[in-house]
Amino acid sequence: MEQRRSLRLGAVFPHLEIGPDPGAVRDWAQAVEDAGFDHVSAFDHVLGVGTGSRPGWYGFTSEHLFHEVFVLFGYLAGVTRTLELATGVLVLPQRQTALVAKQAAEVDVLSGGRLRLGVAWAGTRWSTTHSGRPSDDRGARSAEQVQLLRRLWGEPTVT
């Protein structure tokens, strides 16, 4: 008989509301864990849009504080014991593949296997075109990155 998995509840990390205080981040995460939540999901924004060059922009800007997701998860791994740490989602084309592999593996090891890595190729053309790469190939690039991530995690060396 197939065993069904029970409902799992998570909380979204309040990037815009929590601010830069590490004590507030710790207190929030521990309160979420103490309340019985299973995971924390954090969004990934490497850079925000500078509104000076994009008047009328609607969305996240350079004025919004977003904690870097791997650094945040490394911190949360040390101040919690059971919470899974889930990216929701990591914008893969903005990052070097080997670095993502290393950072994700490190967070997973230091958290005792609590990392859940979700990736995307981007929500907007801006989020990939600022890198100087064409945005129309971001899906193919991301698929290639995922294949490489699997190789980096599964093989002793990769050329």
PDB file of C-alpha atoms in Angstrom:
ATOM      1  CA  MET A   1       0.000   0.000   0.000  1.00  0.00           C
ATOM      2  CA  GLU A   2       1.298   3.441  -0.911  1.00  0.00           C
ATOM      3  CA  GLN A   3       1.937   5.689   2.071  1.00  0.00           C
ATOM      4  CA  ARG A   4       0.579   9.219   1.660  1.00  0.00           C
ATOM      5  CA  ARG A   5       2.573  12.160   2.833  1.00  0.00           C
ATOM      6  CA  SER A   6       0.872  14.406   5.348  1.00  0.00           C
ATOM      7  CA  LEU A   7       0.221  18.062   4.698  1.00  0.00           C
ATOM      8  CA  ARG A   8       3.312  20.175   5.288  1.00  0.00           C
ATOM      9  CA  LEU A   9       3.079  23.860   6.198  1.00  0.00           C
ATOM     10  CA  GLY A  10       5.591  26.555   5.468  1.00  0.00           C
ATOM     11  CA  ALA A  11       6.124  30.253   6.024  1.00  0.00           C
ATOM     12  CA  VAL A  12       7.446  32.805   3.545  1.00  0.00           C
ATOM     13  CA  PHE A  13      10.427  34.771   4.818  1.00  0.00           C
ATOM     14  CA  PRO A  14       9.356  38.434   5.167  1.00  0.00           C
ATOM     15  CA  HIS A  15      12.186  40.037   3.186  1.00  0.00           C
ATOM     16  CA  LEU A  16      10.590  43.449   2.827  1.00  0.00           C
ATOM     17  CA  GLU A  17       9.357  43.673   6.397  1.00  0.00           C
ATOM     18  CA  ILE A  18      12.092  42.133   8.548  1.00  0.00           C
ATOM     19  CA  GLY A  19      15.005  44.441   7.810  1.00  0.00           C
ATOM     20  CA  PRO A  20      18.718  43.841   8.405  1.00  0.00           C
ATOM     21  CA  ASP A  21      18.735  42.997  12.145  1.00  0.00           C
ATOM     22  CA  PRO A  22      20.137  39.445  12.601  1.00  0.00           C
ATOM     23  CA  GLY A  23      18.359  39.167  15.961  1.00  0.00           C
ATOM     24  CA  ALA A  24      14.996  39.845  14.325  1.00  0.00           C
ATOM     25  CA  VAL A  25      15.760  37.241  11.634  1.00  0.00           C
ATOM     26  CA  ARG A  26      16.708  34.668  14.300  1.00  0.00           C
ATOM     27  CA  ASP A  27      13.672  35.436  16.457  1.00  0.00           C
ATOM     28  CA  TRP A  28      11.318  35.180  13.474  1.00  0.00           C
ATOM     29  CA  ALA A  29      12.776  31.839  12.325  1.00  0.00           C
ATOM     30  CA  GLN A  30      12.702  30.337  15.798  1.00  0.00           C
ATOM     31  CA  ALA A  31       9.107  31.491  16.314  1.00  0.00           C
ATOM     32  CA  VAL A  32       8.129  29.878  12.998  1.00  0.00           C
ATOM     33  CA  GLU A  33       9.861  26.651  14.032  1.00  0.00           C
ATOM     34  CA  ASP A  34       8.307  26.728  17.526  1.00  0.00           C
ATOM     35  CA  ALA A  35       4.866  27.217  15.952  1.00  0.00           C
ATOM     36  CA  GLY A  36       5.290  23.876  14.160  1.00  0.00           C
ATOM     37  CA  PHE A  37       5.905  24.998  10.592  1.00  0.00           C
ATOM     38  CA  ASP A  38       7.837  22.558   8.396  1.00  0.00           C
ATOM     39  CA  HIS A  39       9.742  24.936   6.161  1.00  0.00           C
ATOM     40  CA  VAL A  40      10.698  28.499   5.361  1.00  0.00           C
ATOM     41  CA  SER A  41      10.630  29.699   1.774  1.00  0.00           C
ATOM     42  CA  ALA A  42      12.788  32.664   0.729  1.00  0.00           C
ATOM     43  CA  PHE A  43      12.746  34.503  -2.576  1.00  0.00           C
ATOM     44  CA  ASP A  44      15.819  35.247  -4.632  1.00  0.00           C
ATOM     45  CA  HIS A  45      16.597  38.709  -5.938  1.00  0.00           C
ATOM     46  CA  VAL A  46      20.273  39.310  -6.660  1.00  0.00           C
ATOM     47  CA  LEU A  47      19.742  42.862  -7.898  1.00  0.00           C
ATOM     48  CA  GLY A  48      16.832  45.253  -7.798  1.00  0.00           C
ATOM     49  CA  VAL A  49      15.858  47.541 -10.646  1.00  0.00           C
ATOM     50  CA  GLY A  50      17.231  51.078 -10.417  1.00  0.00           C
ATOM     51  CA  THR A  51      14.181  53.271 -10.911  1.00  0.00           C
ATOM     52  CA  GLY A  52      16.268  56.243 -12.002  1.00  0.00           C
ATOM     53  CA  SER A  53      16.843  54.563 -15.355  1.00  0.00           C
ATOM     54  CA  ARG A  54      13.412  52.913 -15.501  1.00  0.00           C
ATOM     55  CA  PRO A  55      10.731  55.441 -14.560  1.00  0.00           C
ATOM     56  CA  GLY A  56       7.356  53.863 -13.898  1.00  0.00           C
ATOM     57  CA  TRP A  57       8.870  50.469 -13.040  1.00  0.00           C
ATOM     58  CA  TYR A  58       6.464  48.295 -11.091  1.00  0.00           C
ATOM     59  CA  GLY A  59       8.063  45.604  -8.965  1.00  0.00           C
ATOM     60  CA  PHE A  60      11.081  45.145  -6.733  1.00  0.00           C
ATOM     61  CA  THR A  61      13.702  47.861  -6.922  1.00  0.00           C
ATOM     62  CA  SER A  62      17.187  48.533  -5.634  1.00  0.00           C
ATOM     63  CA  GLU A  63      15.499  50.130  -2.601  1.00  0.00           C
ATOM     64  CA  HIS A  64      14.054  46.787  -1.433  1.00  0.00           C
ATOM     65  CA  LEU A  65      16.141  44.718   0.970  1.00  0.00           C
ATOM     66  CA  PHE A  66      16.452  41.092  -0.054  1.00  0.00           C
ATOM     67  CA  HIS A  67      18.747  38.912   1.999  1.00  0.00           C
ATOM     68  CA  GLU A  68      20.966  36.767  -0.228  1.00  0.00           C
ATOM     69  CA  VAL A  69      19.287  33.369  -0.073  1.00  0.00           C
ATOM     70  CA  PHE A  70      22.319  31.094   0.518  1.00  0.00           C
ATOM     71  CA  VAL A  71      23.779  33.373   3.184  1.00  0.00           C
ATOM     72  CA  LEU A  72      20.344  33.640   4.811  1.00  0.00           C
ATOM     73  CA  PHE A  73      19.914  29.852   4.774  1.00  0.00           C
ATOM     74  CA  GLY A  74      23.381  29.337   6.227  1.00  0.00           C
ATOM     75  CA  TYR A  75      22.373  31.634   9.082  1.00  0.00           C
ATOM     76  CA  LEU A  76      18.968  30.001   9.530  1.00  0.00           C
ATOM     77  CA  ALA A  77      20.583  26.548   9.567  1.00  0.00           C
ATOM     78  CA  GLY A  78      22.538  27.631  12.623  1.00  0.00           C
ATOM     79  CA  VAL A  79      19.634  29.134  14.550  1.00  0.00           C
ATOM     80  CA  THR A  80      16.987  26.451  13.828  1.00  0.00           C
ATOM     81  CA  ARG A  81      16.979  22.672  14.107  1.00  0.00           C
ATOM     82  CA  THR A  82      14.084  21.275  12.078  1.00  0.00           C
ATOM     83  CA  LEU A  83      12.940  23.861   9.520  1.00  0.00           C
ATOM     84  CA  GLU A  84      13.490  22.918   5.900  1.00  0.00           C
ATOM     85  CA  LEU A  85      14.998  25.782   3.910  1.00  0.00           C
ATOM     86  CA  ALA A  86      13.329  26.202   0.518  1.00  0.00           C
ATOM     87  CA  THR A  87      14.219  28.614  -2.251  1.00  0.00           C
ATOM     88  CA  GLY A  88      11.143  30.005  -3.846  1.00  0.00           C
ATOM     89  CA  VAL A  89      12.750  30.189  -6.476  1.00  0.00           C
ATOM     90  CA  LEU A  90      16.440  30.748  -7.264  1.00  0.00           C
ATOM     91  CA  VAL A  91      16.971  32.680 -10.523  1.00  0.00           C
ATOM     92  CA  LEU A  92      19.555  30.343 -11.977  1.00  0.00           C
ATOM     93  CA  PRO A  93      20.854  32.348 -14.996  1.00  0.00           C
ATOM     94  CA  GLN A  94      21.936  35.160 -12.673  1.00  0.00           C
ATOM     95  CA  ARG A  95      24.415  32.859 -10.958  1.00  0.00           C
ATOM     96  CA  GLN A  96      27.489  30.827 -11.826  1.00  0.00           C
ATOM     97  CA  THR A  97      26.481  27.169 -11.936  1.00  0.00           C
ATOM     98  CA  ALA A  98      29.501  25.808 -10.058  1.00  0.00           C
ATOM     99  CA  LEU A  99      29.003  28.407  -7.318  1.00  0.00           C
ATOM    100  CA  VAL A 100      25.308  27.477  -6.954  1.00  0.00           C
ATOM    101  CA  ALA A 101      26.329  23.809  -6.695  1.00  0.00           C
ATOM    102  CA  LYS A 102      28.882  24.588  -3.993  1.00  0.00           C
ATOM    103  CA  GLN A 103      26.657  26.952  -2.009  1.00  0.00           C
ATOM    104  CA  ALA A 104      23.617  24.653  -2.148  1.00  0.00           C
ATOM    105  CA  ALA A 105      25.676  21.611  -1.140  1.00  0.00           C
ATOM    106  CA  GLU A 106      27.254  23.558   1.730  1.00  0.00           C
ATOM    107  CA  VAL A 107      23.894  24.756   3.081  1.00  0.00           C
ATOM    108  CA  ASP A 108      22.506  21.234   2.757  1.00  0.00           C
ATOM    109  CA  VAL A 109      25.453  19.739   4.654  1.00  0.00           C
ATOM    110  CA  LEU A 110      25.488  22.384   7.395  1.00  0.00           C
ATOM    111  CA  SER A 111      21.707  22.180   7.852  1.00  0.00           C
ATOM    112  CA  GLY A 112      21.694  18.394   8.100  1.00  0.00           C
ATOM    113  CA  GLY A 113      19.950  17.891   4.749  1.00  0.00           C
ATOM    114  CA  ARG A 114      17.259  20.539   5.163  1.00  0.00           C
ATOM    115  CA  LEU A 115      17.746  22.431   1.862  1.00  0.00           C
ATOM    116  CA  ARG A 116      15.124  22.257  -0.874  1.00  0.00           C
ATOM    117  CA  LEU A 117      16.363  24.020  -4.009  1.00  0.00           C
ATOM    118  CA  GLY A 118      13.813  25.356  -6.477  1.00  0.00           C
ATOM    119  CA  VAL A 119      15.134  27.096  -9.596  1.00  0.00           C
ATOM    120  CA  ALA A 120      13.692  29.219 -12.398  1.00  0.00           C
ATOM    121  CA  TRP A 121      15.085  30.953 -15.408  1.00  0.00           C
ATOM    122  CA  ALA A 122      13.508  34.305 -14.435  1.00  0.00           C
ATOM    123  CA  GLY A 123      10.226  36.068 -14.148  1.00  0.00           C
ATOM    124  CA  THR A 124      11.104  39.002 -16.382  1.00  0.00           C
ATOM    125  CA  ARG A 125      13.406  39.694 -19.294  1.00  0.00           C
ATOM    126  CA  TRP A 126      15.137  42.351 -17.197  1.00  0.00           C
ATOM    127  CA  SER A 127      16.277  39.810 -14.640  1.00  0.00           C
ATOM    128  CA  THR A 128      18.435  38.037 -17.239  1.00  0.00           C
ATOM    129  CA  THR A 129      19.230  40.765 -19.777  1.00  0.00           C
ATOM    130  CA  HIS A 130      21.077  42.914 -17.210  1.00  0.00           C
ATOM    131  CA  SER A 131      23.822  40.285 -17.344  1.00  0.00           C
ATOM    132  CA  GLY A 132      24.554  41.136 -20.979  1.00  0.00           C
ATOM    133  CA  ARG A 133      23.215  37.785 -22.209  1.00  0.00           C
ATOM    134  CA  PRO A 134      20.219  37.470 -24.536  1.00  0.00           C
ATOM    135  CA  SER A 135      17.022  36.622 -22.640  1.00  0.00           C
ATOM    136  CA  ASP A 136      15.489  34.464 -25.375  1.00  0.00           C
ATOM    137  CA  ASP A 137      17.823  31.554 -24.597  1.00  0.00           C
ATOM    138  CA  ARG A 138      17.322  31.590 -20.824  1.00  0.00           C
ATOM    139  CA  GLY A 139      15.208  28.404 -20.821  1.00  0.00           C
ATOM    140  CA  ALA A 140      17.849  26.419 -22.698  1.00  0.00           C
ATOM    141  CA  ARG A 141      20.623  27.881 -20.528  1.00  0.00           C
ATOM    142  CA  SER A 142      18.736  26.954 -17.377  1.00  0.00           C
ATOM    143  CA  ALA A 143      18.154  23.392 -18.581  1.00  0.00           C
ATOM    144  CA  GLU A 144      21.888  23.122 -19.261  1.00  0.00           C
ATOM    145  CA  GLN A 145      22.640  24.535 -15.801  1.00  0.00           C
ATOM    146  CA  VAL A 146      20.359  21.973 -14.129  1.00  0.00           C
ATOM    147  CA  GLN A 147      22.114  19.146 -15.976  1.00  0.00           C
ATOM    148  CA  LEU A 148      25.472  20.523 -14.873  1.00  0.00           C
ATOM    149  CA  LEU A 149      24.286  20.913 -11.264  1.00  0.00           C
ATOM    150  CA  ARG A 150      23.303  17.242 -11.224  1.00  0.00           C
ATOM    151  CA  ARG A 151      26.718  16.264 -12.570  1.00  0.00           C
ATOM    152  CA  LEU A 152      28.545  18.485 -10.069  1.00  0.00           C
ATOM    153  CA  TRP A 153      26.631  16.905  -7.181  1.00  0.00           C
ATOM    154  CA  GLY A 154      26.874  13.345  -8.492  1.00  0.00           C
ATOM    155  CA  GLU A 155      30.315  12.927 -10.021  1.00  0.00           C
ATOM    156  CA  PRO A 156      33.702  13.164  -8.305  1.00  0.00           C
ATOM    157  CA  THR A 157      35.019  15.584 -10.972  1.00  0.00           C
ATOM    158  CA  VAL A 158      33.425  17.355 -13.923  1.00  0.00           C
ATOM    159  CA  THR A 159      35.128  18.748 -17.008  1.00  0.00           C
TER     160      THR A 159
END
